[in-house]
Short mmCIF file of C-alpha atoms in Angstrom, two decimals:
data_model
loop_
_atom_site.label_atom_id
_atom_site.label_comp_id
_atom_site.label_asym_id
_atom_site.label_seq_id
_atom_site.Cartn_x
_atom_site.Cartn_y
_atom_site.Cartn_z
CA UNK A 1 136.53 52.52 128.44
CA UNK A 2 138.47 51.79 125.26
CA UNK A 3 142.22 51.52 125.57
CA UNK A 4 144.64 53.81 123.79
CA UNK A 5 146.76 51.68 121.49
CA UNK A 6 149.60 52.34 119.12
CA UNK A 7 147.23 52.27 116.18
CA UNK A 8 146.05 55.74 115.15
CA UNK A 9 142.98 57.07 116.94
CA UNK A 10 140.98 60.22 116.46
CA UNK A 11 141.25 63.02 118.99
CA UNK A 12 137.84 61.87 120.18
CA UNK A 13 139.06 58.36 120.80
CA UNK A 14 142.16 59.54 122.60
CA UNK A 15 140.29 61.82 124.94
CA UNK A 16 137.59 59.28 125.65
CA UNK A 17 140.28 56.74 126.42
CA UNK A 18 141.87 59.04 128.96
CA UNK A 19 145.06 59.59 127.04
CA UNK A 20 144.38 63.10 125.95
CA UNK A 21 144.58 64.60 129.39
CA UNK A 22 141.37 66.49 129.56
CA UNK A 23 141.89 68.19 126.31
CA UNK A 24 139.21 70.36 125.13
CA UNK A 25 139.08 68.32 122.12
CA UNK A 26 136.60 66.05 120.71
CA UNK A 27 133.17 64.95 119.68
CA UNK A 28 133.60 66.92 116.48
CA UNK A 29 130.72 67.64 114.15
CA UNK A 30 128.07 66.99 116.76
CA UNK A 31 126.07 69.88 115.43
CA UNK A 32 123.56 72.30 116.93
CA UNK A 33 120.55 70.97 118.74
CA UNK A 34 117.13 72.25 117.86
CA UNK A 35 116.86 73.41 121.50
CA UNK A 36 113.09 73.63 121.07
CA UNK A 37 112.40 69.98 121.89
CA UNK A 38 109.27 69.33 123.88
CA UNK A 39 109.46 68.49 127.54
CA UNK A 40 107.16 66.08 129.34
CA UNK A 41 105.35 68.88 131.12
CA UNK A 42 105.43 67.06 134.46
CA UNK A 43 105.10 70.04 136.74
CA UNK A 44 106.95 73.28 137.42
CA UNK A 45 109.56 74.41 139.90
CA UNK A 46 108.27 75.50 143.29
CA UNK A 47 110.50 78.55 143.00
CA UNK A 48 109.32 79.66 139.57
CA UNK A 49 106.30 79.32 137.34
CA UNK A 50 105.64 80.05 133.72
CA UNK A 51 107.97 79.65 130.74
CA UNK A 52 111.63 78.75 131.29
CA UNK A 53 114.53 79.76 129.05
CA UNK A 54 118.30 79.47 129.26
CA UNK A 55 120.88 80.67 126.75
CA UNK A 56 123.73 78.17 126.64
CA UNK A 57 127.37 78.50 125.61
CA UNK A 58 126.58 77.72 121.98
CA UNK A 59 124.45 80.85 121.94
CA UNK A 60 121.29 78.74 121.68
CA UNK A 61 118.30 79.32 123.93
CA UNK A 62 116.68 76.26 125.46
CA UNK A 63 112.97 76.73 126.17
CA UNK A 64 110.30 74.93 128.14
CA UNK A 65 106.75 75.71 129.23
CA UNK A 66 107.85 75.45 132.85
CA UNK A 67 111.07 74.97 134.80
CA UNK A 68 112.44 71.51 133.85
CA UNK A 69 112.32 68.90 136.61
CA UNK A 70 113.14 65.71 134.71
CA UNK A 71 116.77 66.53 133.93
CA UNK A 72 119.35 64.25 132.32
CA UNK A 73 122.97 65.35 132.32
CA UNK A 74 126.55 64.32 131.67
CA UNK A 75 127.82 62.89 134.94
CA UNK A 76 130.20 65.73 135.81
CA UNK A 77 127.58 68.38 135.07
CA UNK A 78 125.02 66.44 137.12
CA UNK A 79 127.50 66.40 140.01
CA UNK A 80 127.89 70.19 139.79
CA UNK A 81 124.13 70.72 139.73
CA UNK A 82 123.84 68.43 142.76
CA UNK A 83 126.18 70.73 144.69
CA UNK A 84 123.67 73.52 144.08
CA UNK A 85 120.73 71.37 145.17
CA UNK A 86 119.47 70.44 141.72
CA UNK A 87 118.98 66.70 141.22
CA UNK A 88 118.83 64.85 137.92
CA UNK A 89 116.88 61.77 136.87
CA UNK A 90 119.52 60.27 134.62
CA UNK A 91 123.19 60.56 133.73
CA UNK A 92 125.55 59.56 130.94
CA UNK A 93 129.33 59.40 130.98
CA UNK A 94 131.73 57.84 133.52
CA UNK A 95 129.54 57.18 136.56
CA UNK A 96 130.36 53.76 138.00
CA UNK A 97 133.73 51.99 138.23
CA UNK A 98 134.22 48.30 137.54
CA UNK A 99 133.82 47.51 141.23
CA UNK A 100 130.49 49.33 141.36
CA UNK A 101 131.71 52.42 143.19
CA UNK A 102 131.09 55.98 142.09
CA UNK A 103 133.50 57.23 139.45
CA UNK A 104 135.61 60.25 140.35
CA UNK A 105 133.51 62.32 137.94
CA UNK A 106 130.32 61.54 139.87
CA UNK A 107 131.31 63.73 142.82
CA UNK A 108 128.72 63.48 145.61
CA UNK A 109 125.99 62.02 143.40
CA UNK A 110 124.17 59.03 144.85
CA UNK A 111 124.63 56.87 141.77
CA UNK A 112 122.07 54.35 143.06
CA UNK A 113 119.36 56.97 142.61
CA UNK A 114 119.99 57.97 139.01
CA UNK A 115 119.36 56.10 135.78
CA UNK A 116 122.71 55.47 134.11
CA UNK A 117 122.11 55.74 130.37
CA UNK A 118 125.71 55.07 129.42
CA UNK A 119 128.88 54.59 131.43
CA UNK A 120 131.55 54.72 128.72
CA UNK A 121 132.24 56.56 125.50
CA UNK A 122 129.67 55.77 122.81
CA UNK A 123 127.01 54.44 125.19
CA UNK A 124 123.68 56.25 125.48
CA UNK A 125 120.49 54.22 125.87
CA UNK A 126 117.95 56.26 123.92
CA UNK A 127 115.03 54.05 124.98
CA UNK A 128 115.79 54.53 128.69
CA UNK A 129 116.25 58.24 128.06
CA UNK A 130 112.83 58.52 126.42
CA UNK A 131 111.23 56.53 129.25
CA UNK A 132 112.43 59.13 131.76
CA UNK A 133 110.25 61.76 130.10
CA UNK A 134 113.21 64.15 129.83
CA UNK A 135 112.54 67.86 130.00
CA UNK A 136 116.17 68.96 129.68
CA UNK A 137 119.48 67.49 128.52
CA UNK A 138 122.67 69.12 129.82
CA UNK A 139 126.26 68.36 128.92
CA UNK A 140 129.72 69.83 128.60
CA UNK A 141 131.23 71.31 125.44
CA UNK A 142 134.91 70.88 124.58
CA UNK A 143 134.56 72.18 121.03
CA UNK A 144 132.04 74.66 119.71
CA UNK A 145 128.62 73.11 119.14
CA UNK A 146 129.77 69.63 120.22
CA UNK A 147 127.80 67.80 122.91
CA UNK A 148 130.10 65.81 125.19
CA UNK A 149 129.33 62.07 125.39
CA UNK A 150 126.26 62.37 123.15
CA UNK A 151 126.99 59.81 120.40
CA UNK A 152 126.99 61.06 116.84
CA UNK A 153 124.96 58.11 115.60
CA UNK A 154 122.05 58.73 117.97
CA UNK A 155 122.29 62.46 118.65
CA UNK A 156 119.43 63.40 116.30
CA UNK A 157 117.01 61.07 118.12
CA UNK A 158 118.24 62.28 121.51
CA UNK A 159 117.94 65.97 120.70
CA UNK A 160 114.34 65.60 119.50
CA UNK A 161 113.19 64.44 122.92
CA UNK A 162 114.06 67.48 125.04
CA UNK A 163 115.77 70.89 124.90
CA UNK A 164 119.54 70.76 125.21
CA UNK A 165 122.08 72.92 127.06
CA UNK A 166 125.86 72.81 126.50
CA UNK A 167 128.34 74.53 128.83
CA UNK A 168 131.99 75.17 128.00
CA UNK A 169 134.54 72.87 129.59
CA UNK A 170 137.35 74.31 127.46
CA UNK A 171 138.12 77.75 126.04
CA UNK A 172 137.22 79.09 129.47
CA UNK A 173 138.62 79.15 133.02
CA UNK A 174 137.44 77.52 136.24
CA UNK A 175 135.76 80.67 137.65
CA UNK A 176 133.91 81.33 134.39
CA UNK A 177 132.84 77.71 134.08
CA UNK A 178 131.60 77.64 137.68
CA UNK A 179 129.61 80.82 137.06
CA UNK A 180 127.88 79.30 134.05
CA UNK A 181 126.97 76.14 135.97
CA UNK A 182 125.68 78.36 138.78
CA UNK A 183 123.64 80.39 136.28
CA UNK A 184 122.01 77.20 135.01
CA UNK A 185 121.36 75.92 138.54
CA UNK A 186 119.75 79.25 139.47
CA UNK A 187 117.50 79.10 136.43
CA UNK A 188 116.39 75.65 137.58
CA UNK A 189 115.45 76.92 141.02
CA UNK A 190 118.65 76.61 143.05
CA UNK A 191 119.33 79.00 145.91
CA UNK A 192 122.78 80.18 144.89
CA UNK A 193 122.93 82.45 147.94
CA UNK A 194 122.57 79.53 150.34
CA UNK A 195 125.12 79.40 153.16
CA UNK A 196 126.71 76.22 151.77
CA UNK A 197 127.29 77.87 148.39
CA UNK A 198 128.64 81.16 149.74
CA UNK A 199 130.95 79.32 152.15
CA UNK A 200 132.28 77.19 149.31
CA UNK A 201 132.87 80.32 147.21
CA UNK A 202 134.80 81.95 150.06
CA UNK A 203 136.93 78.82 150.40
CA UNK A 204 137.56 78.84 146.64
CA UNK A 205 138.66 82.48 146.65
CA UNK A 206 140.97 81.84 149.59
CA UNK A 207 142.43 78.82 147.79
CA UNK A 208 143.02 80.87 144.63
CA UNK A 209 144.91 83.49 146.64
CA UNK A 210 146.98 80.73 148.26
CA UNK A 211 147.86 79.20 144.89
CA UNK A 212 148.84 82.59 143.50
CA UNK A 213 151.10 83.18 146.50
CA UNK A 214 152.63 79.70 146.24
CA UNK A 215 153.40 80.17 142.57
CA UNK A 216 154.96 83.56 143.25
CA UNK A 217 157.11 82.16 146.06
CA UNK A 218 158.38 79.27 143.91
CA UNK A 219 158.86 80.81 140.44
CA UNK A 220 161.34 78.12 139.38
CA UNK A 221 159.00 75.19 139.98
CA UNK A 222 157.76 73.77 136.68
CA UNK A 223 154.70 71.54 136.37
CA UNK A 224 153.99 68.95 133.68
CA UNK A 225 150.45 67.86 132.82
CA UNK A 226 150.49 64.16 132.06
CA UNK A 227 148.23 61.26 131.20
CA UNK A 228 149.30 57.67 130.74
CA UNK A 229 148.24 54.78 128.55
CA UNK A 230 149.97 51.46 128.11
CA UNK A 231 151.86 52.62 125.04
CA UNK A 232 152.00 56.40 125.23
CA UNK A 233 152.45 59.29 127.62
CA UNK A 234 150.57 62.48 126.80
CA UNK A 235 151.80 65.94 127.80
CA UNK A 236 149.11 68.62 127.60
CA UNK A 237 149.38 72.30 126.81
CA UNK A 238 148.11 74.24 129.82
CA UNK A 239 146.23 76.95 127.98
CA UNK A 240 143.88 74.45 126.31
CA UNK A 241 141.94 73.38 129.43
CA UNK A 242 139.87 75.41 131.87
CA UNK A 243 141.70 74.21 134.97
CA UNK A 244 145.29 74.55 133.85
CA UNK A 245 144.67 77.82 132.00
CA UNK A 246 143.40 79.24 135.27
CA UNK A 247 146.40 77.88 137.17
CA UNK A 248 148.59 79.55 134.56
CA UNK A 249 146.76 82.84 135.10
CA UNK A 250 147.51 82.49 138.81
CA UNK A 251 151.22 82.23 138.02
CA UNK A 252 151.90 78.48 137.86
CA UNK A 253 154.69 77.60 135.38
CA UNK A 254 154.00 74.70 133.04
CA UNK A 255 155.97 72.58 130.61
CA UNK A 256 155.03 73.63 127.07
CA UNK A 257 155.01 70.55 124.82
CA UNK A 258 155.36 70.56 121.05
CA UNK A 259 151.72 69.73 120.45
CA UNK A 260 150.36 67.85 117.47
CA UNK A 261 148.18 69.38 114.77
CA UNK A 262 145.14 69.27 117.01
CA UNK A 263 146.91 71.66 119.36
CA UNK A 264 146.13 70.03 122.69
CA UNK A 265 148.90 67.60 123.58
CA UNK A 266 152.08 65.84 122.53
CA UNK A 267 152.29 62.05 122.44
CA UNK A 268 155.53 60.59 123.77
CA UNK A 269 156.66 57.00 123.67
CA UNK A 270 157.71 55.65 127.05
CA UNK A 271 161.31 55.66 125.79
CA UNK A 272 161.06 59.44 125.39
CA UNK A 273 159.03 60.25 128.48
CA UNK A 274 162.01 62.21 129.88
CA UNK A 275 161.88 64.75 127.06
CA UNK A 276 160.84 67.58 129.38
CA UNK A 277 162.21 68.65 132.76
CA UNK A 278 159.52 68.97 135.41
CA UNK A 279 159.51 69.35 139.16
CA UNK A 280 155.88 68.32 139.63
CA UNK A 281 153.81 66.00 137.45
CA UNK A 282 150.03 66.30 137.53
CA UNK A 283 148.55 62.97 136.41
CA UNK A 284 145.10 62.49 134.87
CA UNK A 285 142.95 61.02 137.64
CA UNK A 286 140.15 59.66 135.44
CA UNK A 287 139.42 55.96 135.68
CA UNK A 288 140.14 55.65 131.96
CA UNK A 289 143.81 56.63 132.40
CA UNK A 290 146.60 54.56 133.95
CA UNK A 291 147.40 55.79 137.44
CA UNK A 292 150.96 56.19 138.82
CA UNK A 293 150.84 52.94 140.78
CA UNK A 294 150.28 51.11 137.50
CA UNK A 295 153.46 52.59 136.00
CA UNK A 296 156.02 51.07 138.34
CA UNK A 297 157.01 48.50 135.72
CA UNK A 298 158.08 51.24 133.31
CA UNK A 299 161.76 52.05 134.02
CA UNK A 300 161.68 55.41 132.28
CA UNK A 301 158.81 56.55 134.48
CA UNK A 302 160.61 55.56 137.66
CA UNK A 303 163.68 57.56 136.59
CA UNK A 304 161.86 60.86 136.11
CA UNK A 305 163.16 63.45 138.63
CA UNK A 306 159.64 64.37 139.79
CA UNK A 307 158.82 60.70 140.38
CA UNK A 308 162.05 60.16 142.32
CA UNK A 309 161.28 63.23 144.41
CA UNK A 310 157.77 62.00 145.20
CA UNK A 311 156.27 65.05 143.50
CA UNK A 312 153.53 63.38 141.45
CA UNK A 313 150.00 64.53 142.23
CA UNK A 314 146.56 63.74 140.80
CA UNK A 315 145.00 66.07 138.30
CA UNK A 316 141.23 66.41 138.21
CA UNK A 317 141.18 66.41 134.44
CA UNK A 318 137.45 67.03 134.12
CA UNK A 319 136.56 69.21 137.12
CA UNK A 320 133.10 69.32 138.61
CA UNK A 321 132.33 72.99 138.19
CA UNK A 322 131.08 74.02 141.60
CA UNK A 323 132.99 76.04 144.19
CA UNK A 324 132.72 73.07 146.55
CA UNK A 325 134.58 70.72 144.21
CA UNK A 326 137.08 73.18 142.72
CA UNK A 327 138.37 74.71 145.97
CA UNK A 328 140.19 71.49 147.01
CA UNK A 329 141.80 71.28 143.56
CA UNK A 330 143.41 74.70 144.09
CA UNK A 331 144.37 73.86 147.66
CA UNK A 332 146.06 70.62 146.66
CA UNK A 333 148.10 72.25 143.90
CA UNK A 334 149.06 75.13 146.20
CA UNK A 335 150.32 72.67 148.82
CA UNK A 336 152.25 70.69 146.20
CA UNK A 337 154.02 73.84 145.04
CA UNK A 338 154.64 75.06 148.59
CA UNK A 339 156.26 71.72 149.46
CA UNK A 340 158.07 71.21 146.15
CA UNK A 341 161.80 71.32 145.59
CA UNK A 342 163.70 71.49 142.31
CA UNK A 343 163.75 67.93 141.06
CA UNK A 344 165.97 68.27 138.04
#
C-alpha cells in the first residue's frame, strides 16, 4: 500500500493509502462498463436456470445466459457474498497482510482458496483474471460510475471479459447497502431466508436499537472520525460514508471538520491534531492506515483528551455489507458510547 506523504496526492491516492478515512471518494473517471460482456458459460445455478440479469447501482443491467458461477469481486464485496453462501473464484483489493494473514477486509473468506488478482491499489492481473473464465465482476462504488480498485489503465480490457456490477459504498447507509448486497446474492442463488441470515438480521436490528438508545442517553458525547498517516491526520465528515451517516441518523454526534474542496475530510498536521474536541475517536482500522499503537511517539496524539481517557476505538472504514459483519460494528460503537465520559 502506498504511503501518504506530504507531497500532494489525488483523492484517489489518499483513500487508497488509508489516509482518507473511508471516504466515498475516488477512482474518478472510471466510466461505465459495457455490462454485456460474455461469460464463460460454465454451467448454471442449481437454484435458477435460464437468463440472468441484475440492475446495479449505476443503473446498468448486467446480463448472462445463465446464473454466473465464476465470480470475481473486490475483497470486501466477496466477503459479503460469502456470508450469504455465494463463493467467488478470485478477488482484488486488500486481501492478505504482509505476514500472510487475511486482511481485515477479507472477513471470513478463506484466502487460500481464492485467486488474488491484486492486493494493493493499482494491482489487477488481467491475465489471471482471463484465465479464471470470469462470468461476473463485482465491486464497490464510491463515486458514480467508478469501479473500486479496477485500475484505469486496464479497465477497458477487464470490462470486456465479463459483465460488471457496482454497488454503492457511499451516498447510502449501512441498511441500504446491505440490502443491495443481499439482492445481488439472492440473484446468484443465495437463500436469503436461511436461519443464519435471519438471525444475523435480528442481531443487527437489536444492535441498531441499542446504538440509538446509547446516543440518546449520552447526547453530549462527541465522536471524531480519524485516520492516521506518518505526516497527516485526517478527520472525516460523517455524512459522506455509509457507516457514519447511518450512525448519525441513529443520533450519534460527530465532529464536523472544515473539509477540503473534495468534501470528504480535513487534513491536519500532527501539530494541529488537537483542533477539535472529541470524547471518542474512531480510528481507521484498514491495514493501510497507521494504528493507534503506532502513534505513541507523537506527543500531540498522546495529549488528546480521548486518548488520555482510553476512548479510542477501531472504525471499520470499509464495512463488509452483510448483517453478520455489520451488527458487531453497531454493538461496539454502542458500548463505547455507553461507557464513555466527557473527555474534554
